[in-house]
Tab-separated table of C-alpha atoms and ligand atoms in Angstrom:
chain	number	residue	atom	x	y	z
U	1	MET	CA	29.617	76.743	-58.722
U	2	SER	CA	29.996	75.002	-62.049
U	3	THR	CA	32.820	72.528	-62.707
U	4	VAL	CA	33.633	70.004	-65.424
U	5	TYR	CA	31.639	67.449	-63.387
U	6	SER	CA	28.490	69.573	-63.105
U	7	THR	CA	26.607	67.775	-65.849
U	8	VAL	CA	26.592	64.606	-63.732
U	9	GLU	CA	23.785	64.276	-61.196
U	10	PRO	CA	24.817	62.957	-57.753
U	11	ILE	CA	25.312	59.193	-57.999
U	12	GLN	CA	22.673	57.138	-56.191
U	13	TYR	CA	22.427	53.466	-55.309
U	14	GLU	CA	19.926	51.825	-57.666
U	15	GLY	CA	20.659	48.124	-57.082
U	16	PRO	CA	22.184	45.312	-59.187
U	17	HIS	CA	19.481	45.383	-61.842
U	18	THR	CA	19.857	48.961	-62.986
U	19	SER	CA	21.438	49.618	-66.354
U	20	ASN	CA	22.053	53.282	-65.536
U	21	PRO	CA	25.818	53.792	-65.971
U	22	LEU	CA	25.659	56.675	-63.505
U	23	ALA	CA	24.345	54.725	-60.519
U	24	TYR	CA	25.795	52.375	-57.909
U	25	ARG	CA	24.726	48.781	-58.310
U	26	TRP	CA	26.398	47.309	-55.215
U	27	TYR	CA	27.643	50.226	-53.124
U	28	ASP	CA	24.654	50.876	-50.887
U	29	ALA	CA	26.553	53.093	-48.436
U	30	LYS	CA	24.086	52.644	-45.562
U	31	ARG	CA	23.555	48.899	-45.907
U	32	VAL	CA	24.476	47.181	-42.646
U	33	VAL	CA	26.520	43.998	-42.763
U	34	LEU	CA	28.559	42.438	-39.936
U	35	GLY	CA	27.296	45.177	-37.629
U	36	LYS	CA	28.481	48.204	-39.627
U	37	THR	CA	27.499	50.059	-42.789
U	38	LEU	CA	29.302	49.371	-46.047
U	39	ALA	CA	30.655	52.925	-45.944
U	40	GLU	CA	32.115	52.242	-42.487
U	41	HIS	CA	33.712	48.972	-43.566
U	42	LEU	CA	35.217	50.230	-46.830
U	43	ARG	CA	36.007	53.855	-45.931
U	44	PRO	CA	36.547	54.527	-49.646
U	45	ALA	CA	38.694	57.417	-50.874
U	46	ALA	CA	39.431	59.116	-54.179
U	47	CYS	CA	43.041	60.119	-54.777
U	48	TYR	CA	44.040	63.536	-56.015
U	49	TRP	CA	47.032	62.629	-58.175
U	50	HIS	CA	45.592	60.234	-60.739
U	51	THR	CA	42.217	61.892	-60.965
U	52	PHE	CA	43.038	65.596	-61.049
U	53	CYS	CA	46.772	65.883	-61.822
U	54	TRP	CA	47.544	63.237	-64.428
U	55	GLY	CA	47.170	64.643	-67.927
U	56	GLY	CA	47.089	61.399	-69.897
U	57	GLN	CA	50.782	60.877	-70.560
U	58	ASP	CA	51.658	57.271	-71.242
U	59	PRO	CA	54.355	55.410	-69.264
U	60	PHE	CA	57.210	56.264	-71.586
U	61	ALA	CA	56.167	59.904	-71.825
U	62	LEU	CA	56.013	59.495	-75.599
U	63	GLY	CA	52.574	61.012	-75.887
U	64	ASP	CA	51.231	64.443	-75.104
U	65	ASN	CA	48.848	65.166	-72.290
U	66	VAL	CA	45.488	64.422	-73.830
U	67	LEU	CA	43.185	65.272	-70.948
U	68	ASP	CA	41.934	68.795	-71.249
U	69	ARG	CA	41.037	70.282	-67.876
U	70	PRO	CA	40.674	74.000	-67.162
U	71	TRP	CA	43.146	73.743	-64.234
U	72	PHE	CA	45.925	72.536	-66.540
U	73	ARG	CA	46.102	76.102	-67.879
U	74	GLY	CA	46.642	79.581	-66.506
U	75	GLU	CA	48.365	81.007	-63.463
U	76	PRO	CA	49.419	78.037	-61.272
U	77	MET	CA	47.886	79.150	-57.950
U	78	ALA	CA	44.582	80.131	-59.534
U	79	ALA	CA	44.628	76.794	-61.352
U	80	ALA	CA	45.267	74.971	-58.070
U	81	GLN	CA	42.170	76.563	-56.512
U	82	LEU	CA	40.112	75.683	-59.582
U	83	LYS	CA	41.326	72.112	-59.310
U	84	LEU	CA	40.337	72.018	-55.636
U	85	ASP	CA	36.817	73.217	-56.453
U	86	ALA	CA	36.492	70.532	-59.105
U	87	ALA	CA	37.876	67.844	-56.782
U	88	PHE	CA	35.388	68.534	-54.004
U	89	ASP	CA	32.544	68.729	-56.519
U	90	PHE	CA	33.705	65.322	-57.790
U	91	PHE	CA	33.863	63.765	-54.285
U	92	GLN	CA	30.384	65.028	-53.489
U	93	ARG	CA	28.779	63.839	-56.695
U	94	LEU	CA	30.152	60.350	-56.036
U	95	ASN	CA	29.219	60.451	-52.342
U	96	MET	CA	32.893	59.604	-51.723
U	97	PRO	CA	33.514	59.880	-47.972
U	98	PHE	CA	37.329	60.334	-48.084
U	99	TRP	CA	40.138	61.830	-50.164
U	100	CYS	CA	43.970	61.474	-50.256
U	101	PHE	CA	46.677	63.828	-51.533
U	102	HIS	CA	50.409	64.477	-51.963
U	103	ASP	CA	51.557	68.011	-51.171
U	104	ARG	CA	52.618	68.650	-54.775
U	105	ASP	CA	49.295	67.406	-56.190
U	106	VAL	CA	47.448	70.143	-54.409
U	107	SER	CA	49.661	73.145	-55.099
U	108	PRO	CA	52.665	74.017	-57.256
U	109	GLU	CA	56.290	73.717	-56.157
U	110	GLY	CA	57.837	77.151	-55.487
U	111	ALA	CA	61.403	78.384	-55.922
U	112	THR	CA	62.170	77.579	-52.261
U	113	LEU	CA	60.626	75.262	-49.700
U	114	ARG	CA	59.256	78.332	-47.928
U	115	GLU	CA	57.440	79.309	-51.111
U	116	SER	CA	56.199	75.755	-51.728
U	117	ASN	CA	54.871	75.638	-48.157
U	118	ALA	CA	53.098	78.972	-48.600
U	119	ASN	CA	51.449	77.677	-51.786
U	120	LEU	CA	50.340	74.554	-49.963
U	121	ASP	CA	49.040	76.539	-46.997
U	122	ALA	CA	46.878	78.726	-49.240
U	123	VAL	CA	45.210	75.794	-50.983
U	124	LEU	CA	44.852	73.554	-47.906
U	125	GLU	CA	43.268	76.399	-45.888
U	126	ARG	CA	40.484	76.320	-48.434
U	127	ALA	CA	40.480	72.530	-48.561
U	128	GLY	CA	39.821	72.556	-44.801
U	129	ARG	CA	36.773	74.784	-45.272
U	130	LYS	CA	35.525	72.589	-48.106
U	131	MET	CA	35.897	69.498	-45.936
U	132	GLN	CA	33.769	71.189	-43.291
U	133	ASP	CA	31.112	72.245	-45.781
U	134	THR	CA	30.881	68.887	-47.561
U	135	GLY	CA	31.680	66.401	-44.779
U	136	VAL	CA	34.364	64.779	-46.984
U	137	GLN	CA	37.191	63.552	-44.737
U	138	LEU	CA	40.893	62.995	-45.224
U	139	LEU	CA	41.958	59.333	-45.281
U	140	TRP	CA	45.620	60.296	-45.578
U	141	GLY	CA	48.109	62.900	-46.635
U	142	THR	CA	51.616	62.321	-47.932
U	143	ALA	CA	54.660	64.198	-49.205
U	144	ASN	CA	55.874	63.792	-52.771
U	145	LEU	CA	59.540	62.881	-52.262
U	146	PHE	CA	60.034	61.373	-55.708
U	147	SER	CA	59.071	63.727	-58.573
U	148	HIS	CA	61.519	66.592	-58.187
U	149	GLY	CA	65.020	66.007	-59.577
U	150	ARG	CA	66.609	66.612	-56.166
U	151	PHE	CA	65.215	63.248	-55.093
U	152	MET	CA	66.597	61.260	-58.003
U	153	SER	CA	69.021	59.366	-55.737
U	154	GLY	CA	66.507	58.965	-52.945
U	155	ALA	CA	65.004	61.152	-50.216
U	156	ALA	CA	65.887	59.675	-46.792
U	157	THR	CA	68.314	57.262	-48.468
U	158	ASN	CA	70.097	59.942	-50.513
U	159	PRO	CA	73.911	60.031	-50.341
U	160	ASP	CA	73.578	63.780	-49.633
U	161	PRO	CA	72.350	64.643	-46.104
U	162	GLU	CA	70.994	67.968	-47.389
U	163	VAL	CA	68.443	66.060	-49.456
U	164	TYR	CA	67.547	64.057	-46.332
U	165	ALA	CA	67.037	67.318	-44.435
U	166	TYR	CA	64.909	68.756	-47.245
U	167	ALA	CA	62.724	65.644	-47.294
U	168	ALA	CA	62.388	65.815	-43.499
U	169	ALA	CA	61.255	69.439	-43.703
U	170	GLN	CA	58.708	68.534	-46.336
U	171	VAL	CA	57.294	65.621	-44.324
U	172	LYS	CA	57.053	67.792	-41.193
U	173	HIS	CA	54.889	70.290	-43.049
U	174	VAL	CA	52.560	67.735	-44.623
U	175	LEU	CA	52.262	65.697	-41.417
U	176	GLU	CA	51.222	68.842	-39.554
U	177	TRP	CA	48.685	69.657	-42.262
U	178	THR	CA	47.360	66.104	-42.176
U	179	GLN	CA	46.764	66.568	-38.466
U	180	ARG	CA	45.074	69.958	-38.972
U	181	LEU	CA	42.744	68.450	-41.539
U	182	GLY	CA	41.821	65.610	-39.181
U	183	GLY	CA	43.545	63.009	-41.373
U	184	ALA	CA	43.052	59.409	-40.236
U	185	ASN	CA	46.531	58.303	-41.406
U	186	TYR	CA	49.799	59.597	-42.828
U	187	VAL	CA	51.465	57.612	-45.646
U	188	LEU	CA	55.110	57.193	-46.605
U	189	TRP	CA	55.639	55.583	-49.968
U	190	GLY	CA	59.373	55.195	-50.559
U	191	GLY	CA	59.224	56.236	-54.196
U	192	ARG	CA	62.972	56.577	-54.637
U	193	GLU	CA	64.123	54.833	-51.449
U	194	GLY	CA	66.001	52.105	-53.263
U	195	TYR	CA	68.790	51.803	-55.785
U	196	GLU	CA	69.547	51.568	-59.475
U	197	THR	CA	72.853	49.727	-59.030
U	198	LEU	CA	74.686	48.278	-56.043
U	199	LEU	CA	77.912	49.557	-57.608
U	200	ASN	CA	77.227	53.026	-56.210
U	201	THR	CA	75.128	52.035	-53.209
U	202	ASP	CA	76.069	51.537	-49.567
U	203	LEU	CA	73.056	49.471	-48.658
U	204	ARG	CA	73.649	49.267	-44.935
U	205	ARG	CA	74.151	53.004	-44.643
U	206	GLU	CA	71.027	53.757	-46.661
U	207	LEU	CA	68.906	51.446	-44.504
U	208	ASP	CA	70.199	53.171	-41.372
U	209	GLN	CA	69.317	56.553	-42.870
U	210	TYR	CA	65.848	55.307	-43.709
U	211	GLY	CA	65.398	53.842	-40.227
U	212	ARG	CA	66.424	57.135	-38.637
U	213	PHE	CA	64.090	59.072	-40.941
U	214	LEU	CA	61.132	56.953	-39.991
U	215	ALA	CA	61.989	57.203	-36.293
U	216	ALA	CA	62.084	60.998	-36.648
U	217	VAL	CA	58.627	60.955	-38.255
U	218	VAL	CA	57.346	58.827	-35.351
U	219	GLU	CA	58.905	61.255	-32.838
U	220	HIS	CA	57.277	64.211	-34.560
U	221	LYS	CA	53.913	62.499	-34.673
U	222	HIS	CA	54.028	62.102	-30.884
U	223	LYS	CA	55.430	65.578	-30.338
U	224	ILE	CA	52.510	67.242	-32.116
U	225	GLY	CA	49.965	64.727	-30.797
U	226	PHE	CA	48.845	63.392	-34.166
U	227	THR	CA	46.547	60.475	-33.398
U	228	GLY	CA	46.350	59.004	-36.910
U	229	THR	CA	48.303	55.951	-38.024
U	230	LEU	CA	51.657	56.124	-39.829
U	231	LEU	CA	51.705	53.831	-42.853
U	232	ILE	CA	54.509	52.617	-45.108
U	233	GLU	CA	53.383	51.621	-48.598
U	234	PRO	CA	55.422	48.654	-49.855
U	235	LYS	CA	56.417	48.393	-53.513
U	236	PRO	CA	59.151	46.137	-54.931
U	237	GLN	CA	60.433	48.281	-57.797
U	238	GLU	CA	59.466	51.229	-60.025
U	239	PRO	CA	60.591	53.926	-60.203
U	240	THR	CA	63.876	52.448	-58.896
U	241	LYS	CA	65.155	49.036	-59.900
U	242	HIS	CA	64.906	47.827	-56.328
U	243	GLN	CA	62.948	49.493	-53.543
U	244	TYR	CA	63.682	48.849	-49.885
U	245	ASP	CA	59.995	48.527	-48.911
U	246	TYR	CA	59.653	45.453	-51.117
U	247	ASP	CA	56.578	43.871	-49.537
U	248	SER	CA	54.812	43.412	-46.184
U	249	ALA	CA	57.300	40.907	-44.841
U	250	THR	CA	60.302	43.034	-45.801
U	251	VAL	CA	58.761	46.139	-44.255
U	252	TYR	CA	58.060	44.218	-41.050
U	253	GLY	CA	61.700	43.109	-40.835
U	254	PHE	CA	62.803	46.714	-41.373
U	255	LEU	CA	60.422	48.023	-38.711
U	256	LYS	CA	61.608	45.370	-36.265
U	257	ARG	CA	65.256	46.212	-36.875
U	258	TYR	CA	64.645	49.869	-36.053
U	259	GLY	CA	62.214	49.159	-33.197
U	260	LEU	CA	59.231	50.726	-34.972
U	261	GLU	CA	56.961	47.701	-35.403
U	262	ASN	CA	54.422	49.028	-32.914
U	263	GLU	CA	54.402	52.519	-34.426
U	264	VAL	CA	54.013	51.977	-38.158
U	265	LYS	CA	51.667	49.840	-40.250
U	266	VAL	CA	51.373	49.220	-43.981
U	267	ASN	CA	49.244	50.623	-46.762
U	268	LEU	CA	48.968	47.730	-49.209
U	269	GLU	CA	48.375	48.291	-52.908
U	270	VAL	CA	46.979	45.520	-55.087
U	271	ASN	CA	49.221	46.258	-58.071
U	272	HIS	CA	52.323	46.465	-55.842
U	273	ALA	CA	51.580	43.016	-54.437
U	274	THR	CA	51.438	41.520	-57.916
U	275	LEU	CA	54.648	43.328	-58.933
U	276	ALA	CA	56.300	41.682	-55.915
U	277	GLY	CA	55.213	38.280	-57.214
U	278	HIS	CA	52.520	37.838	-54.559
U	279	SER	CA	48.774	37.649	-54.633
U	280	PHE	CA	47.100	40.604	-52.962
U	281	GLU	CA	45.530	38.316	-50.367
U	282	HIS	CA	49.012	37.064	-49.500
U	283	GLU	CA	50.102	40.612	-48.700
U	284	VAL	CA	46.968	41.284	-46.662
U	285	ALA	CA	47.216	37.987	-44.764
U	286	THR	CA	50.924	38.491	-44.055
U	287	ALA	CA	50.424	42.024	-42.749
U	288	ALA	CA	47.477	40.831	-40.659
U	289	ALA	CA	49.503	37.954	-39.217
U	290	LEU	CA	52.322	40.372	-38.315
U	291	GLY	CA	49.882	42.879	-36.827
U	292	ILE	CA	50.701	45.702	-39.270
U	293	LEU	CA	47.690	45.734	-41.603
U	294	GLY	CA	46.687	49.378	-41.917
U	295	SER	CA	45.054	50.474	-45.156
U	296	ILE	CA	44.526	49.564	-48.807
U	297	ASP	CA	45.312	51.193	-52.148
U	298	ALA	CA	42.677	49.622	-54.363
U	299	ASN	CA	43.571	49.122	-58.003
U	300	ARG	CA	44.640	46.326	-60.332
U	301	GLY	CA	47.487	45.588	-62.743
U	302	ASP	CA	47.491	43.941	-66.140
U	303	GLU	CA	48.742	40.364	-66.362
U	304	GLN	CA	50.635	41.119	-69.558
U	305	LEU	CA	52.216	44.373	-68.463
U	306	GLY	CA	54.901	44.322	-65.818
U	307	TRP	CA	54.387	47.797	-64.418
U	308	ASP	CA	52.102	49.628	-62.054
U	309	THR	CA	49.234	50.223	-64.492
U	310	ASP	CA	46.978	51.455	-61.658
U	311	GLN	CA	43.717	50.365	-63.248
U	312	PHE	CA	40.455	50.499	-61.350
U	313	PRO	CA	39.406	47.244	-59.694
U	314	ASN	CA	36.731	45.560	-61.817
U	315	ASN	CA	36.810	41.910	-60.757
U	316	HIS	CA	35.050	41.332	-57.454
U	317	VAL	CA	35.777	37.586	-57.440
U	318	ALA	CA	39.516	38.298	-57.419
U	319	LEU	CA	39.146	40.501	-54.330
U	320	VAL	CA	37.018	38.196	-52.173
U	321	PRO	CA	39.991	36.355	-50.578
U	322	ALA	CA	41.614	39.649	-49.527
U	323	MET	CA	38.300	40.971	-48.170
U	324	LEU	CA	37.931	37.759	-46.176
U	325	GLU	CA	41.370	38.311	-44.617
U	326	ILE	CA	40.406	41.886	-43.725
U	327	ILE	CA	37.192	40.674	-42.097
U	328	ARG	CA	39.060	37.978	-40.177
U	329	PHE	CA	41.513	40.630	-38.983
U	330	GLY	CA	38.623	42.695	-37.637
U	331	GLY	CA	38.676	45.456	-40.281
U	332	LEU	CA	41.100	48.199	-41.221
U	333	GLY	CA	40.665	50.451	-38.176
U	334	SER	CA	41.740	53.981	-39.140
U	335	GLY	CA	42.571	52.722	-42.647
U	336	GLY	CA	40.324	52.593	-45.666
U	337	MET	CA	40.323	51.769	-49.362
U	338	ASN	CA	41.847	54.437	-51.571
U	339	PHE	CA	41.438	54.310	-55.334
U	340	ASP	CA	45.070	54.690	-56.328
U	341	ALA	CA	43.860	54.192	-59.889
U	342	LYS	CA	43.555	56.100	-63.088
U	343	VAL	CA	41.475	55.845	-66.240
U	344	ARG	CA	43.098	54.695	-69.489
U	345	ARG	CA	44.578	57.341	-71.745
U	346	GLN	CA	41.725	57.391	-74.225
U	347	SER	CA	39.141	58.022	-71.506
U	348	ILE	CA	39.405	61.754	-71.870
U	349	ASP	CA	35.986	62.917	-70.684
U	350	PRO	CA	35.361	63.963	-67.075
U	351	VAL	CA	32.463	61.498	-66.931
U	352	ASP	CA	34.938	58.652	-67.580
U	353	GLN	CA	36.498	59.367	-64.190
U	354	ILE	CA	33.099	59.316	-62.521
U	355	GLU	CA	32.245	55.964	-64.109
U	356	ALA	CA	35.660	54.551	-63.193
U	357	HIS	CA	35.036	55.320	-59.516
U	358	ILE	CA	31.493	53.937	-59.670
U	359	GLY	CA	32.813	50.662	-61.095
U	360	GLY	CA	35.683	50.526	-58.613
U	361	LEU	CA	33.488	51.161	-55.615
U	362	ASP	CA	30.849	48.698	-56.799
U	363	THR	CA	33.598	46.079	-57.186
U	364	LEU	CA	34.859	46.646	-53.628
U	365	ALA	CA	31.337	46.637	-52.219
U	366	ARG	CA	30.384	43.446	-54.036
U	367	ALA	CA	33.596	41.691	-53.001
U	368	PHE	CA	33.033	42.743	-49.405
U	369	LEU	CA	29.420	41.541	-49.413
U	370	CYS	CA	30.473	38.146	-50.811
U	371	ALA	CA	33.278	37.806	-48.263
U	372	ALA	CA	30.955	38.831	-45.421
U	373	ALA	CA	28.370	36.199	-46.430
U	374	LEU	CA	31.120	33.590	-46.703
U	375	TYR	CA	32.456	34.549	-43.289
U	376	GLU	CA	29.017	34.573	-41.685
U	377	SER	CA	28.188	31.127	-43.043
U	378	GLY	CA	31.031	29.800	-40.915
U	379	ASP	CA	31.690	27.120	-43.551
U	380	LEU	CA	35.340	28.021	-44.066
U	381	GLU	CA	35.986	29.110	-40.505
U	382	ARG	CA	34.836	25.717	-39.161
U	383	VAL	CA	37.227	23.853	-41.461
U	384	LEU	CA	40.060	26.143	-40.391
U	385	GLN	CA	39.344	25.620	-36.704
U	386	ASP	CA	39.105	21.914	-37.149
U	387	ARG	CA	42.376	21.810	-39.098
U	388	TYR	CA	44.349	23.236	-36.188
U	389	ALA	CA	42.258	21.712	-33.368
U	390	GLY	CA	45.190	19.512	-32.332
U	391	TRP	CA	47.004	22.578	-31.126
U	392	ASN	CA	44.406	23.063	-28.377
U	393	SER	CA	45.416	19.721	-26.903
U	394	GLU	CA	47.802	19.263	-24.030
U	395	LEU	CA	50.624	18.547	-26.521
U	396	GLY	CA	49.989	21.726	-28.499
U	397	GLN	CA	50.042	23.794	-25.329
U	398	ALA	CA	53.184	22.082	-24.068
U	399	ILE	CA	54.979	22.962	-27.338
U	400	HIS	CA	54.045	26.633	-27.041
U	401	ALA	CA	55.029	26.604	-23.386
U	402	GLY	CA	58.546	25.758	-24.602
U	403	ALA	CA	58.814	21.986	-24.816
U	404	SER	CA	62.422	20.995	-25.627
U	405	LEU	CA	63.536	18.589	-28.327
U	406	ASP	CA	64.416	16.099	-25.556
U	407	ALA	CA	60.946	16.293	-24.042
U	408	LEU	CA	59.256	15.901	-27.397
U	409	ALA	CA	61.433	12.985	-28.425
U	410	GLU	CA	60.647	11.284	-25.130
U	411	ARG	CA	56.933	11.805	-25.683
U	412	VAL	CA	57.005	10.424	-29.235
U	413	HIS	CA	58.686	7.268	-28.006
U	414	ALA	CA	56.723	6.852	-24.778
U	415	GLN	CA	53.334	7.333	-26.477
U	416	SER	CA	54.387	5.657	-29.744
U	417	LEU	CA	53.098	8.667	-31.653
U	418	SER	CA	52.450	7.925	-35.295
U	419	PRO	CA	50.616	10.945	-36.778
U	420	GLN	CA	48.441	10.296	-39.806
U	421	ALA	CA	48.147	12.623	-42.823
U	422	ARG	CA	44.809	14.372	-43.431
U	423	SER	CA	43.410	15.896	-46.577
U	424	GLY	CA	43.867	19.638	-46.967
U	425	ARG	CA	40.488	19.714	-48.767
U	426	GLN	CA	41.535	22.550	-51.071
U	427	GLU	CA	38.973	21.782	-53.773
U	428	ARG	CA	36.126	21.543	-51.274
U	429	LEU	CA	37.133	24.920	-49.876
U	430	GLU	CA	37.373	26.466	-53.328
U	431	ASN	CA	33.902	25.168	-54.080
U	432	ILE	CA	32.615	26.723	-50.876
U	433	VAL	CA	34.049	30.089	-51.912
U	434	ASN	CA	32.380	29.781	-55.299
U	435	ARG	CA	28.998	29.370	-53.625
U	436	PHE	CA	29.338	32.921	-52.314
U	437	VAL	CA	30.643	34.837	-55.325
G	1	XLS	C1	52.997	54.592	-56.446
G	1	XLS	C2	52.269	54.679	-55.192
G	1	XLS	C3	51.846	56.086	-54.791
G	1	XLS	C4	51.454	56.116	-53.348
G	1	XLS	C5	51.408	57.471	-52.746
G	1	XLS	O1	53.144	53.543	-57.040
G	1	XLS	O2	51.172	53.825	-55.268
G	1	XLS	O3	50.828	56.529	-55.615
G	1	XLS	O4	50.234	55.509	-53.151
G	1	XLS	O5	52.623	58.119	-52.783
G	2	NI	NI1	49.637	53.662	-53.878
G	3	NI	NI1	51.247	52.361	-57.006
């Protein structure tokens, strides 16, 4: 079967010294580090939407689609099958172990939900066979609850309960398909779960709707016996002015309020963290500390552009701190690292998408290898342990056991405690990190 990617030979690992643009320089899938292969640590995925659906429109939709792909033409269902063939050819040529999709990426919307579901069924039946033939696995599925005009005022948080019901029906179908395809996770990105103005928004009511929606998804997951992880993907704004899933900490508070903190984790995207005014490692460390770190959408933003530019990661040094947090947490479990990234508008050739994924995956692999070496050296971990060593003392334990203000005051006076300040050693630690990048 010939596709637009057929001219590219399967991408092999050739090592850091190769100048072949169509080879991996750092992603040696089978290389073992910290007891597992790189492929097992990273669990990388290509996403359907940016790579096979986006036609090259710019953010303000001022420009035409400039990417010319055979599946952008012709009868929509035939085009969807053509797109699927190309996608699996693409995954295989890159040796990409996982993929991710929205329902509407894969097949066209019909006149009714019944028709849309039938379209999806036809394409995903074949996707299932392709997954079996190629060994490519599903990292996660998700429902597009943000493109169609019916969702303009939200899906679960819509003022109209019929829209809520429609969204629920859509999620049910995609969740069931995710299970059938052996998906490792199911993602909910609250694309339009937010507001444009508080003047027309009943915030408390919308949060309760959203909480109920998520609880219903959890109930359905258990009802059908889906064993993957449910993930919320935080984002502070865009497309709405304010989105309810602002960042890791906000999502945790929301989950706690609706009693779902043990059922749902987060899928953290690099560019969303920076839009929220955080570093990516802050988001990862916060989710890890709260026990909800689930999966990663790997990309990067542009420091001068305040939107979700979804560029491929290309700076391994910038990702080392986040990789270190993931290693400290013990890995991503069922999660992985999905390239929620697209090429720039002028990169119109199919090979540009191949090279984008090579660069992205090499960047993740290199960052992970640096972080693993840093972690294994123990140089940072020793400083960290030492910094908090006081908390292993009798006093530290007494505090955690519930020491009262009275008891502590008594102790300070009786023992004449006079704690001395110690250096935080930030520069030394930064220098240690630089030894490993
Ligand atoms: C948009 C989000 C989206 C999710 C999946 O900004 O990143 O692509 O990952 O719905
Ligand atoms: Ni994303
Ligand atoms: Ni995004």
